[in-house]
Coordinates of C-alpha atoms and ligand atoms in Angstrom, one line a residue:
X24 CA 0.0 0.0 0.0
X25 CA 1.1 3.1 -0.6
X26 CA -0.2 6.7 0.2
X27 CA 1.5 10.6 0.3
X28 CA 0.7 11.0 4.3
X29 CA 0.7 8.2 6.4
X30 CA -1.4 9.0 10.0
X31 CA -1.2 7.1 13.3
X32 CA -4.2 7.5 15.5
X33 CA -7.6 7.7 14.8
X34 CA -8.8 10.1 17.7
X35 CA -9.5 14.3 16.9
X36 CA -5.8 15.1 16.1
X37 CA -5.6 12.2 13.0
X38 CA -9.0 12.3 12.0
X39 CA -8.7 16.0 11.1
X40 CA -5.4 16.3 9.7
X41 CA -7.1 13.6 7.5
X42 CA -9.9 15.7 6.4
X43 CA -8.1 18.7 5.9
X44 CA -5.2 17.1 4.0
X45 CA -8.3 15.5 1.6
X46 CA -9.2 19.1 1.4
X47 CA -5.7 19.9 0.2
X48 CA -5.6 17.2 -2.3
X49 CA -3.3 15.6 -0.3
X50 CA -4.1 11.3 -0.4
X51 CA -4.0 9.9 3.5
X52 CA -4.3 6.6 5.6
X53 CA -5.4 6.7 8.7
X54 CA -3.8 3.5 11.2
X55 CA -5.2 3.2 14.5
X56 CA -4.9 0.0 16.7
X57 CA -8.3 0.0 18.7
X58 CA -11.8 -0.2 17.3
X59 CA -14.1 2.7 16.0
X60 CA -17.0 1.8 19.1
X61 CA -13.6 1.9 21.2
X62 CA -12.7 5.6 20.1
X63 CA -15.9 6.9 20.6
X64 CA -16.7 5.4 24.3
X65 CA -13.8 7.6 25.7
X66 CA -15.6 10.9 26.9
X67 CA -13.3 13.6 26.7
X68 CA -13.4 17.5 25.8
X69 CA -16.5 19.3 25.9
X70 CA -15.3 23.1 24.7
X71 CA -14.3 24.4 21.3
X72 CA -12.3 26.9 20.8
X73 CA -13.0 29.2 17.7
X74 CA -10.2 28.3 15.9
X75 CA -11.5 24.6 16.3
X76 CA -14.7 25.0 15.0
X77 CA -12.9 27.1 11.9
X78 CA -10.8 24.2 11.4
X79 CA -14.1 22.0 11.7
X80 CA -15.7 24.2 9.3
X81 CA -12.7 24.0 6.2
X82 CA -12.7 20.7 6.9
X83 CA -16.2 20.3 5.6
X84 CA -17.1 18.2 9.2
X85 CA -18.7 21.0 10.6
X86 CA -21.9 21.1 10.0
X87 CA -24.1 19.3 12.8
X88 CA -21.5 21.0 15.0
X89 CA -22.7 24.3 14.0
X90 CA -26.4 23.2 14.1
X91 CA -26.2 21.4 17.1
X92 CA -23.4 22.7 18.9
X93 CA -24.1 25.5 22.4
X94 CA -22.3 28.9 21.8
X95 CA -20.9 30.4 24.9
X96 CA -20.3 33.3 25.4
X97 CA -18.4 33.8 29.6
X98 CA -18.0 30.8 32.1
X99 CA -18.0 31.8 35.5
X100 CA -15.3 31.4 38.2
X101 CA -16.1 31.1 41.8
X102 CA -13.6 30.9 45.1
X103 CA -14.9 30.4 48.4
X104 CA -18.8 32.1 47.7
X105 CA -17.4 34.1 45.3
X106 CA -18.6 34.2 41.5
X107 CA -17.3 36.5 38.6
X108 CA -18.1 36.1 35.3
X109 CA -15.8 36.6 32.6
X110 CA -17.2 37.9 29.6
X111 CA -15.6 36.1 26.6
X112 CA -17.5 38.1 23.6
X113 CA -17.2 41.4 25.1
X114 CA -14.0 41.0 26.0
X115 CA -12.3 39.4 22.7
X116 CA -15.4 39.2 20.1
X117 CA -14.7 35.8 20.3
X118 CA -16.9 32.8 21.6
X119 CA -16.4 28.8 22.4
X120 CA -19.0 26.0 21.2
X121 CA -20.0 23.3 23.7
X122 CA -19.8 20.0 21.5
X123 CA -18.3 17.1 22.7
X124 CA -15.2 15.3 21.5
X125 CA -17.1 12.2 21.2
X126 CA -19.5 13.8 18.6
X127 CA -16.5 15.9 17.2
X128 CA -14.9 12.1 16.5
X129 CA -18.5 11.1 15.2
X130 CA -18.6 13.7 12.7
X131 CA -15.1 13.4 11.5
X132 CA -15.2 9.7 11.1
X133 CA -18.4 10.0 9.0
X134 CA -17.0 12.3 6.9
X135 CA -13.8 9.8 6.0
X136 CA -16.6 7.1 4.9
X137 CA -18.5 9.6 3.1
X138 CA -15.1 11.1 1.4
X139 CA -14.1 7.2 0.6
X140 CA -10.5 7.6 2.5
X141 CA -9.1 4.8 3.8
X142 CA -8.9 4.0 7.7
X143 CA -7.4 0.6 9.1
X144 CA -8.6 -0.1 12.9
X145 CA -7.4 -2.8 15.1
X146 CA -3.9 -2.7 13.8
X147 CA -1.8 -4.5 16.1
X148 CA 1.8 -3.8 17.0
X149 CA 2.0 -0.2 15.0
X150 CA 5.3 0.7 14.1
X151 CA 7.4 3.6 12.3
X152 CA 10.4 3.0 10.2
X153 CA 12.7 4.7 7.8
X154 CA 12.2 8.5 8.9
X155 CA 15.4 9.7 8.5
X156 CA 15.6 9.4 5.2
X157 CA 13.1 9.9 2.3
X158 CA 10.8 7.3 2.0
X159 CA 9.5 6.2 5.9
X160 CA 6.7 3.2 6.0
X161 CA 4.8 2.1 8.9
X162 CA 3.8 -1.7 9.4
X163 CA 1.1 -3.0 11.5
X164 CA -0.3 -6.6 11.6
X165 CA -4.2 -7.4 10.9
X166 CA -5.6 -10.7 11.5
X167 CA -2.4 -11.8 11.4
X168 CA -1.2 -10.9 8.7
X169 CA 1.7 -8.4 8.4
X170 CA 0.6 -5.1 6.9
X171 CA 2.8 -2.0 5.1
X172 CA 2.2 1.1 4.2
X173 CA 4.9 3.2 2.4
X174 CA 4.6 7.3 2.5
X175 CA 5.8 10.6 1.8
X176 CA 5.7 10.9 5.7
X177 CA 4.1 10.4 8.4
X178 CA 2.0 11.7 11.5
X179 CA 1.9 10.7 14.8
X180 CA -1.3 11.7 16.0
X181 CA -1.2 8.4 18.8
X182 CA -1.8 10.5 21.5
X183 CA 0.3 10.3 25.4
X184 CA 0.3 6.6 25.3
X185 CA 1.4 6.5 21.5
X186 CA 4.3 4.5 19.6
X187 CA 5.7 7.2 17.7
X188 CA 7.3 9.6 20.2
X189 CA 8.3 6.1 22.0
X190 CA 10.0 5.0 18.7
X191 CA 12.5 8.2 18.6
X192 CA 15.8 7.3 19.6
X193 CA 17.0 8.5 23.2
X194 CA 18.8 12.1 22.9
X195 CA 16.6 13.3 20.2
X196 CA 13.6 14.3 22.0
X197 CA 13.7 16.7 25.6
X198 CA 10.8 16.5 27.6
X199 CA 9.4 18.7 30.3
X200 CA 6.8 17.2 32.8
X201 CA 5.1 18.5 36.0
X202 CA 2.5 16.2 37.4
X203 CA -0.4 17.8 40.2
X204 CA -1.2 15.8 43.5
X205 CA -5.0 15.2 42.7
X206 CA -7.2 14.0 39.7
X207 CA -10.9 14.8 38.3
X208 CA -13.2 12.4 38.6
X209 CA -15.7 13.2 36.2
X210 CA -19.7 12.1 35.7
X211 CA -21.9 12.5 32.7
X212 CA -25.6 12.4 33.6
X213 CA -28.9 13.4 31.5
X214 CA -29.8 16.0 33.6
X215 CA -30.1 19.6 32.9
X216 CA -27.2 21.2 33.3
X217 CA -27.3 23.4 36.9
X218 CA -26.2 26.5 35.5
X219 CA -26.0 27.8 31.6
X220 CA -22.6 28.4 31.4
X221 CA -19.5 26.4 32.3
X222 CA -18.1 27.2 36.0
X223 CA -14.9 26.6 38.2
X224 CA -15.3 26.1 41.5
X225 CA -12.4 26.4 44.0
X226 CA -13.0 26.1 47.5
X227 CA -12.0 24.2 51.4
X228 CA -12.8 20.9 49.6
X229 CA -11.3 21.4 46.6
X230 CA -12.3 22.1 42.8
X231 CA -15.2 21.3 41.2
X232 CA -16.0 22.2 37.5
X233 CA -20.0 22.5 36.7
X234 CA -20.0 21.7 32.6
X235 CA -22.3 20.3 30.2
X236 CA -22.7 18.3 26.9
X237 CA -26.3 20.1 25.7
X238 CA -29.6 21.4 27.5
X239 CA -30.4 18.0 28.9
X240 CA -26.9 16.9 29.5
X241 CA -24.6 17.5 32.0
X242 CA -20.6 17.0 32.6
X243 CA -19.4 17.3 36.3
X244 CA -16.3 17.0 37.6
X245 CA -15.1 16.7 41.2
X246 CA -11.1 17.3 42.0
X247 CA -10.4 13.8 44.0
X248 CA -6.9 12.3 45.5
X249 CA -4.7 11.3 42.7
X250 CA -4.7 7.6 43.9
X251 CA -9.0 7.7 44.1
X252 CA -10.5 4.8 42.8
X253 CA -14.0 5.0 40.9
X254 CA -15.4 2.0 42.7
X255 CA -15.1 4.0 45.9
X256 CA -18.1 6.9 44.5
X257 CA -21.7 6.0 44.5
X258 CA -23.8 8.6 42.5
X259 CA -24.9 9.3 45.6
X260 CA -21.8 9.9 47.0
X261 CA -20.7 11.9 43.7
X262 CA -24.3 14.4 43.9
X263 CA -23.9 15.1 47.8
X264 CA -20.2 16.1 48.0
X265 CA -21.3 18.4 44.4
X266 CA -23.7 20.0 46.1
X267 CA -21.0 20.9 49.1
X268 CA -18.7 22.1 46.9
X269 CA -21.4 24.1 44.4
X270 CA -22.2 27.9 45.1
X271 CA -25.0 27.5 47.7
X272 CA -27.5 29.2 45.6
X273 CA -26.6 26.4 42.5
X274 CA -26.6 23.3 44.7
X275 CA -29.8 24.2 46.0
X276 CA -31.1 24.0 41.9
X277 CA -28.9 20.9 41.0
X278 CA -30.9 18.3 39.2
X279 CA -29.1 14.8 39.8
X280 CA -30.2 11.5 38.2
X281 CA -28.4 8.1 37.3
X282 CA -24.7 8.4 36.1
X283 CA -24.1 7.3 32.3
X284 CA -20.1 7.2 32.7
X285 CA -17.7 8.0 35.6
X286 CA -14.1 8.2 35.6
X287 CA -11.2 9.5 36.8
X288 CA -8.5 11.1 34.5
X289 CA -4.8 12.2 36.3
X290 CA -3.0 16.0 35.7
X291 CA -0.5 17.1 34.3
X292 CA 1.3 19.2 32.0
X293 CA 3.8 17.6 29.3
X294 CA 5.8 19.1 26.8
X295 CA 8.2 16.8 24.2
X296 CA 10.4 19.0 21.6
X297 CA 10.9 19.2 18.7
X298 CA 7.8 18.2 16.9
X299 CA 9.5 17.0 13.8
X300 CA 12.4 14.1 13.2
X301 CA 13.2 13.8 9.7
X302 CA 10.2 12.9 8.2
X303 CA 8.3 12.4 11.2
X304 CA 6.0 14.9 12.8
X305 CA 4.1 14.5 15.9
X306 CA 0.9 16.5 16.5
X307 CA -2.2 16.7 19.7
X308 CA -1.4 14.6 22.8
X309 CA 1.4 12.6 21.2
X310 CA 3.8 15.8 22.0
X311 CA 1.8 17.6 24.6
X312 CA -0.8 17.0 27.6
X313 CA -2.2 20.1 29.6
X314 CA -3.8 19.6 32.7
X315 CA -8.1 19.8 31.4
X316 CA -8.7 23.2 33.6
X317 CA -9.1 25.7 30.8
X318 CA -10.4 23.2 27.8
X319 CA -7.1 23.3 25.9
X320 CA -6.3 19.4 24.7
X321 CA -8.5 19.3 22.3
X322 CA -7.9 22.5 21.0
X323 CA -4.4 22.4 20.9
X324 CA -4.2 19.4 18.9
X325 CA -6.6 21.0 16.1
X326 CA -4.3 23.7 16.5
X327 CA -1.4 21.1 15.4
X328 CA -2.8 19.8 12.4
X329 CA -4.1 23.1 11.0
X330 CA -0.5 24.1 11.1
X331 CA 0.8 20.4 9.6
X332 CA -1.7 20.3 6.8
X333 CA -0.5 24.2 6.0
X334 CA 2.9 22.7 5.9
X335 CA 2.1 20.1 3.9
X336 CA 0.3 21.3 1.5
X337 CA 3.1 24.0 0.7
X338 CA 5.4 21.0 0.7
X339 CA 3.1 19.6 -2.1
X340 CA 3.3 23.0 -3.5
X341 CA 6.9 23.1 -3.5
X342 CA 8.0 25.1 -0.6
X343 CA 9.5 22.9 2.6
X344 CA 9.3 26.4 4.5
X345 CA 6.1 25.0 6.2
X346 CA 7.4 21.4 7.5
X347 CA 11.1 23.2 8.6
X348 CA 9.2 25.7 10.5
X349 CA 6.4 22.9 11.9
X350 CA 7.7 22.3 15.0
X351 CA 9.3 26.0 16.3
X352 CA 5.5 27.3 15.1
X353 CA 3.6 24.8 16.9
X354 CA 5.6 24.4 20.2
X355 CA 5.2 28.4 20.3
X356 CA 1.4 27.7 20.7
X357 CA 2.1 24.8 23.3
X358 CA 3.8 26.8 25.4
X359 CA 1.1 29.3 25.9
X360 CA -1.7 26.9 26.4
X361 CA 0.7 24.6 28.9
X362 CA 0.9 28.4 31.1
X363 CA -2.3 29.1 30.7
X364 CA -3.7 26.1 32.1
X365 CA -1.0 25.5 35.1
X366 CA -2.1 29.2 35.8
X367 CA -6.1 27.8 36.2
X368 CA -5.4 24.7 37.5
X369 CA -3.2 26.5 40.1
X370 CA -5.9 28.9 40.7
X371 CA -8.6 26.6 41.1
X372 CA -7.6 23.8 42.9
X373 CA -6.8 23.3 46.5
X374 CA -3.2 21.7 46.7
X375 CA -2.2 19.5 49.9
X376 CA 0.9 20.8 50.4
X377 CA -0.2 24.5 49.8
X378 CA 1.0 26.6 53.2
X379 CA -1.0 30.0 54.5
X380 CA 0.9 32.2 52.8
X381 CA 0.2 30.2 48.9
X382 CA -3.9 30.0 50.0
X383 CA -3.3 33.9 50.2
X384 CA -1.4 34.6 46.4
X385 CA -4.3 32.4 45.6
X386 CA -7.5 34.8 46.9
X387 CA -5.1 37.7 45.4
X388 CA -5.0 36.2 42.2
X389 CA -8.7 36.0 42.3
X390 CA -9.0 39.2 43.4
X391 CA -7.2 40.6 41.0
X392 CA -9.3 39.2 38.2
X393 CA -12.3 40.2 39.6
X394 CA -11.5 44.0 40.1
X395 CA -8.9 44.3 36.5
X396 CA -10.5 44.4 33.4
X397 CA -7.0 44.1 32.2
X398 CA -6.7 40.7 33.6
X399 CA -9.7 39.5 32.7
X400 CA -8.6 40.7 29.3
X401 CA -6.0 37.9 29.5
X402 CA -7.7 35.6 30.9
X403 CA -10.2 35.5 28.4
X404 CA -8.2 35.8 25.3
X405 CA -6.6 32.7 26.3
X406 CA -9.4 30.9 27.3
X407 CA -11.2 31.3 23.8
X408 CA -8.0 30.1 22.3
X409 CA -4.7 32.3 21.1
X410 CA -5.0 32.7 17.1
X411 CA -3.4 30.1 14.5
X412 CA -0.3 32.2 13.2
X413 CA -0.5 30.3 10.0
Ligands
LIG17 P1 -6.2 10.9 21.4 O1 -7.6 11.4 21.5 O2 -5.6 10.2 22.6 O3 -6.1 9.9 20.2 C1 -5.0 9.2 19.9 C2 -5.4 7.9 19.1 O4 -4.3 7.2 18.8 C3 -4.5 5.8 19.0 N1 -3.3 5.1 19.3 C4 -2.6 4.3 18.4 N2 -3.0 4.0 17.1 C5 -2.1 3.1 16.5 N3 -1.0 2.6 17.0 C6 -0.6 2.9 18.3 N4 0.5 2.5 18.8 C7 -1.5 3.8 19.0 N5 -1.4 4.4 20.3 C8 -2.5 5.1 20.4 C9 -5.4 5.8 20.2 O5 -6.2 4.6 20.3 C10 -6.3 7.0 19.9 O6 -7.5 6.7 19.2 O7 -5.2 12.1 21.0 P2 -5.5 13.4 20.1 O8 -6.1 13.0 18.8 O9 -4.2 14.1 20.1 O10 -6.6 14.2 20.8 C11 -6.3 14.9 22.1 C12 -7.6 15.0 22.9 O11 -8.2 13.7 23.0 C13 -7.2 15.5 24.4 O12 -6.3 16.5 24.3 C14 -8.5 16.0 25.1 O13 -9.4 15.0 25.3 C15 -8.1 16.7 26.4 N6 -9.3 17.2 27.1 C16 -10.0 18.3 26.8 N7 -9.5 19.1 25.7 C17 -10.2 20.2 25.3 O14 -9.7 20.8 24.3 N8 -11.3 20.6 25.9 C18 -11.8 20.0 27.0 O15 -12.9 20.4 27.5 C19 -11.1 18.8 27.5 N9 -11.6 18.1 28.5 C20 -9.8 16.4 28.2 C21 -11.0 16.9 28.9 C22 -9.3 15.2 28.6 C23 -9.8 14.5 29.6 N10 -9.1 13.3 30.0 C24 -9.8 12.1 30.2 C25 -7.7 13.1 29.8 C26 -11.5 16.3 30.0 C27 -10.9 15.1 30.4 C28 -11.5 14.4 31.6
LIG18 C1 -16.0 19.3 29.8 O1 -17.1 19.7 29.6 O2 -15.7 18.0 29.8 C2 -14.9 20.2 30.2 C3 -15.2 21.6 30.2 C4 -14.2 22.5 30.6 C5 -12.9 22.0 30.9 C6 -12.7 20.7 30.9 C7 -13.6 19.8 30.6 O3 -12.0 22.9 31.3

């Protein structure tokens, strides 16, 4: 088999460099080793930034996003009793789309069948070869049977756990890492949301994030110890330690039902540079993971591959200005979106260690945003995502 761009990982990252690179004229292969029902059971990211749902858009697998899809326009912060809104659209003209990554995979995966490109699921044993030099393959086995596919390159969209970063030799990639003492556990529920827009909570028992999948769906999240197992959380005991942690005046209007998923994911911020080896490029969670306060995952990795297919398409067109600059471009975006959310994870969760004096730069922090417009200036900008310098 052979094919111009070769893509590992069928999750958001690989799925819409594929669609984008189709747009380009550019022929793709999407490899991924689990199944399709397997990619779209993992509930994920709930926010799109505007650049996303651009993306989305140019990629022609936007269109039930945009019809079905809640624009926001603020979230809401609160600390200790405390609310503030931040006005997103006043502040930036900007807003973000509620739509979850699992319809976000949906859509895109749809629109590979419908466009007739070709995606291989289940591979086993996924590997990259040959990308120093000019023509790289990947082989995978099916059923089996030993599989190849040869390339002009290829993309690692294979997210954290991924073989393509792993397969780099030792030396050639620096990684930065910080991981936080607590998790999220998390619970989807069809109940109406407890408040229209998406809030933070930060409090004596911790962070809690009030979110929402549509008008009859709703996303909580509950900061938990880092070694908290889900076996140990009735909905029960999920509902009653919201409602503790809730703005009094919310709890007292939370709607709570049956649970229809509950987890717990870790944090922490990750960072691998460069981007690019040879004829390698990584893109989304393979080269970075943010901690979720602030919505940026996701985002970031559309971000990615809006910036790869650019650089591939110029590549096509003649010019390798776009691949040589992939990675300095890219990692420029990471860096902002790795700040911004260690700056709201820091400001909205209650660390263990934390001594009197951190609790206090924490409530001056908070104070600060809710009395500078300047700050909530910043705060919003990077919220609704920093623009693709393309
Ligand atoms: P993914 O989604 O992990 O997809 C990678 C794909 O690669 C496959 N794969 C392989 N395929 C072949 N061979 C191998 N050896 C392979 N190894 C792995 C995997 O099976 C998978 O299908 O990475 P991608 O595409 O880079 O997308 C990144 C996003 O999924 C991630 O950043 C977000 O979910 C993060 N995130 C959020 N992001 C946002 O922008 N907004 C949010 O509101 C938001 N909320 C969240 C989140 C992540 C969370 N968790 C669970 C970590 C909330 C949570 C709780
Ligand atoms: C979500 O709805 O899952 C969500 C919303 C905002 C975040 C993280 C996750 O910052």
């Amino acid at each position: 088999m052979r094919t111009q761009v070769a893509i590992v990982g069928a999750g958001p990252a690989g799925l819409l460099l594929g669609a984008l690179l189709h747009r380009a004229g550019i022929d793709n292969v999407v490899v991924e080793q689990r199944s399709p029902d397997y990619v779209l059971g993992r509930i994920r990211a709930g926010v799109l930034e505007q650049t996303t749902v651009d993306l989305l858009v140019q990629a022609g697998a936007g269109e039930r996003m945009m019809a079905e899809g809640l624009p926001h326009e603020g979230f809401e912060l609160a600390y200790d009793g405390d609310r503030l809104r931040v006005d997103v659209h006043a502040l930036t003209g900007k807003r973000m789309r509620v739509y979850g990554q699992t319809e976000v995979t949906r859509d895109l995966m749809n629109h590979r069948r419908a466009a007739g490109l070709q995606t291989v699921y289940e591979a086993e044993a996924v590997q990259p070869h040959g990308i120093d030099g000019a023509h790289p393959h990947l082989s995978w086995r099916h059923n089996g049977a030993e599989q190849r596919l040869d390339a002009d390159f290829i993309a690692g969209c294979d997210g954290f756990h991924g073989v393509c970063r792993a397969s780099l030799p030792a030396g050639a990639v620096q990684t930065f890492e910080k991981v936080y003492p607590f998790g999220w556990l998390g619970v989807l529920s069809d109940t109406p949301p407890v408040h229209p827009e998406i809030l933070y909570g930060n409090g004596e028992r911790g962070f809690t994030l009030a979110s929402m999948r549509s008008h009859t769906r709703s996303r909580y999240y509950l900061q938990c110890p880092v070694d908290e197992r889900v076996e140990n959380w009735s909905d029960e005991a999920f509902w009653a330690e919201l409602k503790r942690r809730l703005p009094p005046e919310l709890a007292a209007t939370l709607v709570t039902g049956p649970s229809i998923e509950k987890s717990i994911a870790p944090l922490r911020s990750f960072v691998a540079e460069p981007m690019r080896f040879g004829r390698l490029f990584i893109a989304g969670d393979a080269a970075h993971i943010v901690p979720p306060t602030g919505a940026k995952g996701l985002n970031l990795a559309a971000g990615d591959v809006g910036l790869l297919s650019h650089a591939l398409a110029d590549f096509y067109g003649g010019s390798t200005a776009g691949i040589d600059h992939y990675s300095q471009r890219a990692l420029s975006r990471v860096w902002k979106a790795e700040r911004f959310s260690w700056f709201l994870t820091t400001l909205m969760h209650h660390f263990p260690a934390h001594g009197a004096f951190d609790n206090r730069m924490q409530r001056a922090d908070f104070d600060y945003l809710c009395t500078s417009a300047a700050a909530q200036t910043s705060v919003a900008e990077n919220y609704v995502g920093l623009p693709l310098e393309l």
